JSON list of C-alpha atoms in Angstrom, two decimals:
[
{"chain": "H", "resi": 1, "resn": "THR", "atom": "CA", "xyz": [0.00, 0.02, 0.01]},
{"chain": "H", "resi": 2, "resn": "SER", "atom": "CA", "xyz": [1.11, 3.56, -0.43]},
{"chain": "H", "resi": 3, "resn": "GLY", "atom": "CA", "xyz": [0.22, 4.64, 3.13]},
{"chain": "H", "resi": 4, "resn": "THR", "atom": "CA", "xyz": [2.64, 6.85, 4.96]},
{"chain": "H", "resi": 5, "resn": "THR", "atom": "CA", "xyz": [2.44, 5.28, 8.37]},
{"chain": "H", "resi": 6, "resn": "GLY", "atom": "CA", "xyz": [3.56, 1.89, 9.67]},
{"chain": "H", "resi": 7, "resn": "GLU", "atom": "CA", "xyz": [5.16, -0.94, 7.82]},
{"chain": "H", "resi": 8, "resn": "PRO", "atom": "CA", "xyz": [4.44, -1.17, 4.13]},
{"chain": "H", "resi": 9, "resn": "LYS", "atom": "CA", "xyz": [1.98, -3.89, 3.28]},
{"chain": "H", "resi": 10, "resn": "GLY", "atom": "CA", "xyz": [1.35, -5.66, 0.01]},
{"chain": "H", "resi": 11, "resn": "ALA", "atom": "CA", "xyz": [0.37, -8.82, -1.75]},
{"chain": "H", "resi": 12, "resn": "MET", "atom": "CA", "xyz": [2.26, -10.64, -4.51]},
{"chain": "H", "resi": 13, "resn": "LEU", "atom": "CA", "xyz": [0.23, -10.51, -7.67]},
{"chain": "H", "resi": 14, "resn": "THR", "atom": "CA", "xyz": [1.42, -12.60, -10.65]},
{"chain": "H", "resi": 15, "resn": "HIS", "atom": "CA", "xyz": [0.80, -12.03, -14.34]},
{"chain": "H", "resi": 16, "resn": "GLY", "atom": "CA", "xyz": [-1.55, -15.02, -14.05]},
{"chain": "H", "resi": 17, "resn": "ASN", "atom": "CA", "xyz": [-3.52, -13.24, -11.27]},
{"chain": "H", "resi": 18, "resn": "MET", "atom": "CA", "xyz": [-3.92, -10.19, -13.45]},
{"chain": "H", "resi": 19, "resn": "THR", "atom": "CA", "xyz": [-4.83, -11.93, -16.70]},
{"chain": "H", "resi": 20, "resn": "SER", "atom": "CA", "xyz": [-7.32, -14.18, -14.91]},
{"chain": "H", "resi": 21, "resn": "ASN", "atom": "CA", "xyz": [-9.22, -11.07, -14.01]},
{"chain": "H", "resi": 22, "resn": "CYS", "atom": "CA", "xyz": [-9.10, -9.75, -17.61]},
{"chain": "H", "resi": 23, "resn": "VAL", "atom": "CA", "xyz": [-10.43, -12.92, -19.28]},
{"chain": "H", "resi": 24, "resn": "PRO", "atom": "CA", "xyz": [-14.05, -12.21, -18.14]},
{"chain": "H", "resi": 25, "resn": "LEU", "atom": "CA", "xyz": [-13.68, -8.41, -18.02]},
{"chain": "H", "resi": 26, "resn": "THR", "atom": "CA", "xyz": [-12.46, -7.85, -21.58]},
{"chain": "H", "resi": 27, "resn": "PRO", "atom": "CA", "xyz": [-15.52, -9.25, -23.35]},
{"chain": "H", "resi": 28, "resn": "LEU", "atom": "CA", "xyz": [-17.90, -7.85, -20.66]},
{"chain": "H", "resi": 29, "resn": "PHE", "atom": "CA", "xyz": [-16.63, -4.29, -21.48]},
{"chain": "H", "resi": 30, "resn": "GLY", "atom": "CA", "xyz": [-16.49, -5.11, -25.21]},
{"chain": "H", "resi": 31, "resn": "ILE", "atom": "CA", "xyz": [-12.77, -4.10, -25.51]},
{"chain": "H", "resi": 32, "resn": "THR", "atom": "CA", "xyz": [-11.59, -4.62, -29.09]},
{"chain": "H", "resi": 33, "resn": "SER", "atom": "CA", "xyz": [-8.83, -3.51, -31.48]},
{"chain": "H", "resi": 34, "resn": "LYS", "atom": "CA", "xyz": [-10.96, -0.48, -32.36]},
{"chain": "H", "resi": 35, "resn": "ASP", "atom": "CA", "xyz": [-10.48, 0.88, -28.85]},
{"chain": "H", "resi": 36, "resn": "VAL", "atom": "CA", "xyz": [-7.87, 3.43, -27.77]},
{"chain": "H", "resi": 37, "resn": "ALA", "atom": "CA", "xyz": [-6.79, 3.96, -24.15]},
{"chain": "H", "resi": 38, "resn": "LEU", "atom": "CA", "xyz": [-4.72, 6.72, -22.51]},
{"chain": "H", "resi": 39, "resn": "SER", "atom": "CA", "xyz": [-2.50, 5.43, -19.67]},
{"chain": "H", "resi": 40, "resn": "PHE", "atom": "CA", "xyz": [-1.05, 7.94, -17.22]},
{"chain": "H", "resi": 41, "resn": "LEU", "atom": "CA", "xyz": [-0.87, 6.35, -13.80]},
{"chain": "H", "resi": 42, "resn": "PRO", "atom": "CA", "xyz": [2.42, 4.57, -12.87]},
{"chain": "H", "resi": 43, "resn": "LEU", "atom": "CA", "xyz": [2.39, 0.98, -14.08]},
{"chain": "H", "resi": 44, "resn": "SER", "atom": "CA", "xyz": [3.18, -0.03, -10.48]},
{"chain": "H", "resi": 45, "resn": "HIS", "atom": "CA", "xyz": [-0.32, 1.17, -9.53]},
{"chain": "H", "resi": 46, "resn": "VAL", "atom": "CA", "xyz": [-2.50, -1.97, -9.52]},
{"chain": "H", "resi": 47, "resn": "LEU", "atom": "CA", "xyz": [-5.44, -0.23, -11.25]},
{"chain": "H", "resi": 48, "resn": "GLU", "atom": "CA", "xyz": [-3.23, 0.91, -14.10]},
{"chain": "H", "resi": 49, "resn": "ARG", "atom": "CA", "xyz": [-1.50, -2.46, -14.49]},
{"chain": "H", "resi": 50, "resn": "GLN", "atom": "CA", "xyz": [-4.81, -4.33, -14.37]},
{"chain": "H", "resi": 51, "resn": "SER", "atom": "CA", "xyz": [-6.55, -2.00, -16.86]},
{"chain": "H", "resi": 52, "resn": "ASN", "atom": "CA", "xyz": [-3.54, -2.14, -19.22]},
{"chain": "H", "resi": 53, "resn": "PHE", "atom": "CA", "xyz": [-3.58, -5.92, -19.15]},
{"chain": "H", "resi": 54, "resn": "CYS", "atom": "CA", "xyz": [-7.28, -5.87, -20.05]},
{"chain": "H", "resi": 55, "resn": "MET", "atom": "CA", "xyz": [-6.69, -3.33, -22.85]},
{"chain": "H", "resi": 56, "resn": "VAL", "atom": "CA", "xyz": [-3.90, -5.32, -24.37]},
{"chain": "H", "resi": 57, "resn": "ILE", "atom": "CA", "xyz": [-5.79, -8.66, -24.11]},
{"chain": "H", "resi": 58, "resn": "GLY", "atom": "CA", "xyz": [-8.71, -7.01, -25.88]},
{"chain": "H", "resi": 59, "resn": "GLY", "atom": "CA", "xyz": [-6.45, -5.71, -28.60]},
{"chain": "H", "resi": 60, "resn": "ALA", "atom": "CA", "xyz": [-6.85, -2.04, -27.69]},
{"chain": "H", "resi": 61, "resn": "HIS", "atom": "CA", "xyz": [-4.19, 0.51, -28.54]},
{"chain": "H", "resi": 62, "resn": "VAL", "atom": "CA", "xyz": [-2.63, 1.90, -25.37]},
{"chain": "H", "resi": 63, "resn": "TYR", "atom": "CA", "xyz": [-1.01, 5.34, -25.42]},
{"chain": "H", "resi": 64, "resn": "PHE", "atom": "CA", "xyz": [1.09, 6.67, -22.57]},
{"chain": "H", "resi": 65, "resn": "ALA", "atom": "CA", "xyz": [0.69, 10.27, -21.37]},
{"chain": "H", "resi": 66, "resn": "GLU", "atom": "CA", "xyz": [3.78, 12.43, -21.51]},
{"chain": "H", "resi": 67, "resn": "SER", "atom": "CA", "xyz": [3.18, 13.39, -17.87]},
{"chain": "H", "resi": 68, "resn": "VAL", "atom": "CA", "xyz": [0.29, 13.92, -15.41]},
{"chain": "H", "resi": 69, "resn": "GLU", "atom": "CA", "xyz": [0.30, 17.64, -16.30]},
{"chain": "H", "resi": 70, "resn": "ALA", "atom": "CA", "xyz": [-0.01, 16.76, -20.01]},
{"chain": "H", "resi": 71, "resn": "VAL", "atom": "CA", "xyz": [-3.08, 14.51, -19.58]},
{"chain": "H", "resi": 72, "resn": "PRO", "atom": "CA", "xyz": [-5.61, 17.23, -20.70]},
{"chain": "H", "resi": 73, "resn": "ASN", "atom": "CA", "xyz": [-3.66, 17.79, -23.96]},
{"chain": "H", "resi": 74, "resn": "ASN", "atom": "CA", "xyz": [-3.00, 14.05, -24.37]},
{"chain": "H", "resi": 75, "resn": "LEU", "atom": "CA", "xyz": [-6.76, 13.37, -24.09]},
{"chain": "H", "resi": 76, "resn": "MET", "atom": "CA", "xyz": [-7.30, 15.76, -27.06]},
{"chain": "H", "resi": 77, "resn": "GLU", "atom": "CA", "xyz": [-4.47, 14.14, -29.02]},
{"chain": "H", "resi": 78, "resn": "VAL", "atom": "CA", "xyz": [-5.24, 10.44, -28.40]},
{"chain": "H", "resi": 79, "resn": "ARG", "atom": "CA", "xyz": [-9.03, 10.75, -28.25]},
{"chain": "H", "resi": 80, "resn": "PRO", "atom": "CA", "xyz": [-9.47, 7.65, -26.14]},
{"chain": "H", "resi": 81, "resn": "THR", "atom": "CA", "xyz": [-12.43, 5.39, -26.04]},
{"chain": "H", "resi": 82, "resn": "LEU", "atom": "CA", "xyz": [-11.39, 3.92, -22.74]},
{"chain": "H", "resi": 83, "resn": "LEU", "atom": "CA", "xyz": [-9.98, 5.59, -19.67]},
{"chain": "H", "resi": 84, "resn": "ALA", "atom": "CA", "xyz": [-9.02, 4.13, -16.31]},
{"chain": "H", "resi": 85, "resn": "SER", "atom": "CA", "xyz": [-8.09, 6.42, -13.49]},
{"chain": "H", "resi": 86, "resn": "VAL", "atom": "CA", "xyz": [-8.25, 7.09, -9.78]},
{"chain": "H", "resi": 87, "resn": "PRO", "atom": "CA", "xyz": [-11.22, 9.25, -8.77]},
{"chain": "H", "resi": 88, "resn": "ARG", "atom": "CA", "xyz": [-9.07, 12.40, -8.53]},
{"chain": "H", "resi": 89, "resn": "LEU", "atom": "CA", "xyz": [-8.87, 12.87, -12.29]},
{"chain": "H", "resi": 90, "resn": "PHE", "atom": "CA", "xyz": [-12.65, 12.64, -12.63]},
{"chain": "H", "resi": 91, "resn": "GLU", "atom": "CA", "xyz": [-13.12, 15.01, -9.71]},
{"chain": "H", "resi": 92, "resn": "LYS", "atom": "CA", "xyz": [-10.72, 17.54, -11.40]},
{"chain": "H", "resi": 93, "resn": "ILE", "atom": "CA", "xyz": [-12.51, 17.32, -14.71]},
{"chain": "H", "resi": 94, "resn": "LYS", "atom": "CA", "xyz": [-15.86, 17.94, -13.05]},
{"chain": "H", "resi": 95, "resn": "ALA", "atom": "CA", "xyz": [-14.46, 20.78, -10.99]},
{"chain": "H", "resi": 96, "resn": "LYS", "atom": "CA", "xyz": [-12.97, 22.49, -14.07]},
{"chain": "H", "resi": 97, "resn": "VAL", "atom": "CA", "xyz": [-16.32, 22.26, -15.89]},
{"chain": "H", "resi": 98, "resn": "LEU", "atom": "CA", "xyz": [-18.21, 23.67, -12.90]},
{"chain": "H", "resi": 99, "resn": "ASP", "atom": "CA", "xyz": [-15.65, 26.53, -12.47]},
{"chain": "H", "resi": 100, "resn": "LYS", "atom": "CA", "xyz": [-16.07, 27.44, -16.13]},
{"chain": "H", "resi": 101, "resn": "VAL", "atom": "CA", "xyz": [-19.90, 27.34, -15.86]},
{"chain": "H", "resi": 102, "resn": "ALA", "atom": "CA", "xyz": [-19.65, 29.63, -12.73]},
{"chain": "H", "resi": 103, "resn": "GLN", "atom": "CA", "xyz": [-17.92, 32.26, -14.98]},
{"chain": "H", "resi": 104, "resn": "ASP", "atom": "CA", "xyz": [-20.46, 31.98, -17.77]},
{"chain": "H", "resi": 105, "resn": "SER", "atom": "CA", "xyz": [-23.46, 34.22, -18.28]},
{"chain": "H", "resi": 106, "resn": "ALA", "atom": "CA", "xyz": [-26.65, 33.65, -16.33]},
{"chain": "H", "resi": 107, "resn": "LEU", "atom": "CA", "xyz": [-28.28, 32.21, -19.43]},
{"chain": "H", "resi": 108, "resn": "LYS", "atom": "CA", "xyz": [-25.51, 29.64, -19.95]},
{"chain": "H", "resi": 109, "resn": "GLN", "atom": "CA", "xyz": [-25.70, 28.74, -16.26]},
{"chain": "H", "resi": 110, "resn": "HIS", "atom": "CA", "xyz": [-29.44, 28.21, -16.56]},
{"chain": "H", "resi": 111, "resn": "VAL", "atom": "CA", "xyz": [-28.93, 25.98, -19.64]},
{"chain": "H", "resi": 112, "resn": "PHE", "atom": "CA", "xyz": [-26.31, 23.97, -17.80]},
{"chain": "H", "resi": 113, "resn": "LYS", "atom": "CA", "xyz": [-28.58, 23.53, -14.76]},
{"chain": "H", "resi": 114, "resn": "TRP", "atom": "CA", "xyz": [-31.48, 22.49, -17.00]},
{"chain": "H", "resi": 115, "resn": "ALA", "atom": "CA", "xyz": [-29.24, 20.00, -18.85]},
{"chain": "H", "resi": 116, "resn": "SER", "atom": "CA", "xyz": [-27.91, 18.58, -15.60]},
{"chain": "H", "resi": 117, "resn": "ASP", "atom": "CA", "xyz": [-31.43, 18.06, -14.30]},
{"chain": "H", "resi": 118, "resn": "VAL", "atom": "CA", "xyz": [-32.46, 16.34, -17.58]},
{"chain": "H", "resi": 119, "resn": "GLY", "atom": "CA", "xyz": [-29.27, 14.26, -17.51]},
{"chain": "H", "resi": 120, "resn": "THR", "atom": "CA", "xyz": [-29.93, 13.16, -13.96]},
{"chain": "H", "resi": 121, "resn": "GLU", "atom": "CA", "xyz": [-33.54, 12.19, -14.74]},
{"chain": "H", "resi": 122, "resn": "PHE", "atom": "CA", "xyz": [-32.42, 10.25, -17.87]},
{"chain": "H", "resi": 123, "resn": "LEU", "atom": "CA", "xyz": [-29.60, 8.46, -15.96]},
{"chain": "H", "resi": 124, "resn": "ASP", "atom": "CA", "xyz": [-31.89, 7.59, -13.03]},
{"chain": "H", "resi": 125, "resn": "ALA", "atom": "CA", "xyz": [-34.41, 6.03, -15.48]},
{"chain": "H", "resi": 126, "resn": "LYS", "atom": "CA", "xyz": [-31.71, 4.07, -17.26]},
{"chain": "H", "resi": 127, "resn": "GLN", "atom": "CA", "xyz": [-30.18, 2.79, -14.04]},
{"chain": "H", "resi": 128, "resn": "ALA", "atom": "CA", "xyz": [-33.58, 1.73, -12.76]},
{"chain": "H", "resi": 129, "resn": "LYS", "atom": "CA", "xyz": [-34.14, -0.01, -16.13]},
{"chain": "H", "resi": 130, "resn": "ALA", "atom": "CA", "xyz": [-37.29, 2.07, -16.50]},
{"chain": "H", "resi": 131, "resn": "PRO", "atom": "CA", "xyz": [-38.53, 2.99, -19.93]},
{"chain": "H", "resi": 132, "resn": "VAL", "atom": "CA", "xyz": [-37.39, 6.37, -21.10]},
{"chain": "H", "resi": 133, "resn": "ASN", "atom": "CA", "xyz": [-40.38, 8.21, -22.53]},
{"chain": "H", "resi": 134, "resn": "PHE", "atom": "CA", "xyz": [-40.16, 10.13, -25.78]},
{"chain": "H", "resi": 135, "resn": "GLY", "atom": "CA", "xyz": [-40.26, 13.50, -24.11]},
{"chain": "H", "resi": 136, "resn": "LEU", "atom": "CA", "xyz": [-37.31, 12.67, -21.82]},
{"chain": "H", "resi": 137, "resn": "ALA", "atom": "CA", "xyz": [-35.37, 11.16, -24.70]},
{"chain": "H", "resi": 138, "resn": "LEU", "atom": "CA", "xyz": [-35.92, 14.31, -26.73]},
{"chain": "H", "resi": 139, "resn": "ARG", "atom": "CA", "xyz": [-34.93, 16.61, -23.86]},
{"chain": "H", "resi": 140, "resn": "HIS", "atom": "CA", "xyz": [-31.82, 14.46, -23.29]},
{"chain": "H", "resi": 141, "resn": "GLN", "atom": "CA", "xyz": [-30.87, 14.70, -26.96]},
{"chain": "H", "resi": 142, "resn": "ALA", "atom": "CA", "xyz": [-31.23, 18.49, -26.75]},
{"chain": "H", "resi": 143, "resn": "ALA", "atom": "CA", "xyz": [-29.18, 18.62, -23.45]},
{"chain": "H", "resi": 144, "resn": "ASP", "atom": "CA", "xyz": [-26.49, 16.49, -25.15]},
{"chain": "H", "resi": 145, "resn": "GLY", "atom": "CA", "xyz": [-26.27, 18.88, -28.07]},
{"chain": "H", "resi": 146, "resn": "LEU", "atom": "CA", "xyz": [-26.19, 21.98, -25.91]},
{"chain": "H", "resi": 147, "resn": "VAL", "atom": "CA", "xyz": [-23.99, 20.82, -23.00]},
{"chain": "H", "resi": 148, "resn": "PHE", "atom": "CA", "xyz": [-22.84, 17.18, -22.73]},
{"chain": "H", "resi": 149, "resn": "SER", "atom": "CA", "xyz": [-21.25, 16.91, -26.17]},
{"chain": "H", "resi": 150, "resn": "LYS", "atom": "CA", "xyz": [-19.08, 19.95, -25.42]},
{"chain": "H", "resi": 151, "resn": "ILE", "atom": "CA", "xyz": [-17.89, 18.40, -22.13]},
{"chain": "H", "resi": 152, "resn": "ARG", "atom": "CA", "xyz": [-17.12, 15.10, -23.99]},
{"chain": "H", "resi": 153, "resn": "GLU", "atom": "CA", "xyz": [-15.07, 17.00, -26.56]},
{"chain": "H", "resi": 154, "resn": "ARG", "atom": "CA", "xyz": [-12.72, 18.16, -23.77]},
{"chain": "H", "resi": 155, "resn": "THR", "atom": "CA", "xyz": [-11.85, 14.51, -23.14]},
{"chain": "H", "resi": 156, "resn": "GLY", "atom": "CA", "xyz": [-11.32, 13.75, -26.85]},
{"chain": "H", "resi": 157, "resn": "GLY", "atom": "CA", "xyz": [-14.97, 13.22, -27.75]},
{"chain": "H", "resi": 158, "resn": "ARG", "atom": "CA", "xyz": [-14.95, 9.41, -27.95]},
{"chain": "H", "resi": 159, "resn": "LEU", "atom": "CA", "xyz": [-14.95, 8.11, -24.39]},
{"chain": "H", "resi": 160, "resn": "ARG", "atom": "CA", "xyz": [-17.35, 5.18, -24.08]},
{"chain": "H", "resi": 161, "resn": "ILE", "atom": "CA", "xyz": [-16.04, 3.64, -20.85]},
{"chain": "H", "resi": 162, "resn": "CYS", "atom": "CA", "xyz": [-14.48, 5.33, -17.83]},
{"chain": "H", "resi": 163, "resn": "ILE", "atom": "CA", "xyz": [-13.16, 3.10, -15.09]},
{"chain": "H", "resi": 164, "resn": "SER", "atom": "CA", "xyz": [-12.54, 4.45, -11.61]},
{"chain": "H", "resi": 165, "resn": "GLY", "atom": "CA", "xyz": [-10.55, 2.54, -9.02]},
{"chain": "H", "resi": 166, "resn": "GLY", "atom": "CA", "xyz": [-8.01, 2.74, -6.26]},
{"chain": "H", "resi": 167, "resn": "ALA", "atom": "CA", "xyz": [-10.46, 4.69, -4.02]},
{"chain": "H", "resi": 168, "resn": "PRO", "atom": "CA", "xyz": [-14.23, 5.27, -3.88]},
{"chain": "H", "resi": 169, "resn": "LEU", "atom": "CA", "xyz": [-15.73, 7.52, -6.55]},
{"chain": "H", "resi": 170, "resn": "ALA", "atom": "CA", "xyz": [-18.20, 10.00, -5.17]},
{"chain": "H", "resi": 171, "resn": "ALA", "atom": "CA", "xyz": [-21.71, 9.32, -6.44]},
{"chain": "H", "resi": 172, "resn": "ASP", "atom": "CA", "xyz": [-22.11, 12.88, -7.79]},
{"chain": "H", "resi": 173, "resn": "VAL", "atom": "CA", "xyz": [-18.96, 12.56, -9.84]},
{"chain": "H", "resi": 174, "resn": "GLY", "atom": "CA", "xyz": [-20.05, 9.23, -11.23]},
{"chain": "H", "resi": 175, "resn": "LYS", "atom": "CA", "xyz": [-23.42, 10.67, -12.13]},
{"chain": "H", "resi": 176, "resn": "PHE", "atom": "CA", "xyz": [-21.76, 13.67, -13.81]},
{"chain": "H", "resi": 177, "resn": "PHE", "atom": "CA", "xyz": [-19.93, 11.35, -16.14]},
{"chain": "H", "resi": 178, "resn": "GLY", "atom": "CA", "xyz": [-22.96, 9.19, -16.73]},
{"chain": "H", "resi": 179, "resn": "MET", "atom": "CA", "xyz": [-25.20, 11.95, -18.05]}
]
C-alpha cells in the first residue's frame, strides 16, 4: 500500500492473477482492437496495471501520457475510447467544468442547470431499467447537443467507458460522467 504510516503492506500478484481477471472483463466491457486507451498512472499502480492488461488482451491501442500535467492535452491528441483512473482525475474534470460554468453568463448557467437536471432524470431512469419516454429522450438529446457533447469534446470526444478505482468515486462525480 502507499500509506505513509507503519510498515508497508502488500500482496504478491502474478501475471496469471492479473490476466485471470481480464479474461471475463475484456468481453464484458467489449474491448476490441478499435479501442484506444490513454494510460497515465504509474504501471506499479494496480489499477493501471490491471486495466492495461485488459486493454492489451482485448487488442486495444494503449497510449502513454507524457506526464500527469499533459493529460488534458493528451486526451485531445489520443481521443481515447477507454480511460481508467483514480477518482481524482474525474473530480478535477468535473471541478474544471463547474468553474467554467460559474464564470459563464446567467443564461448559460441556466442551460447547464437544465441539462444537468435532464441528464440526472435520464440516468436515473436508465439505471432503474425504467422505460425512457419520448419527451425525456428528446430533452436528453437537446441537453446532449447543448452541454454534454461539449464536455465530452474536452476529453477527446470518444470516451465510451470510464473506469474508476483505487479509491471510492463520489456518487455525484459518477453521475456527472454518466449523463
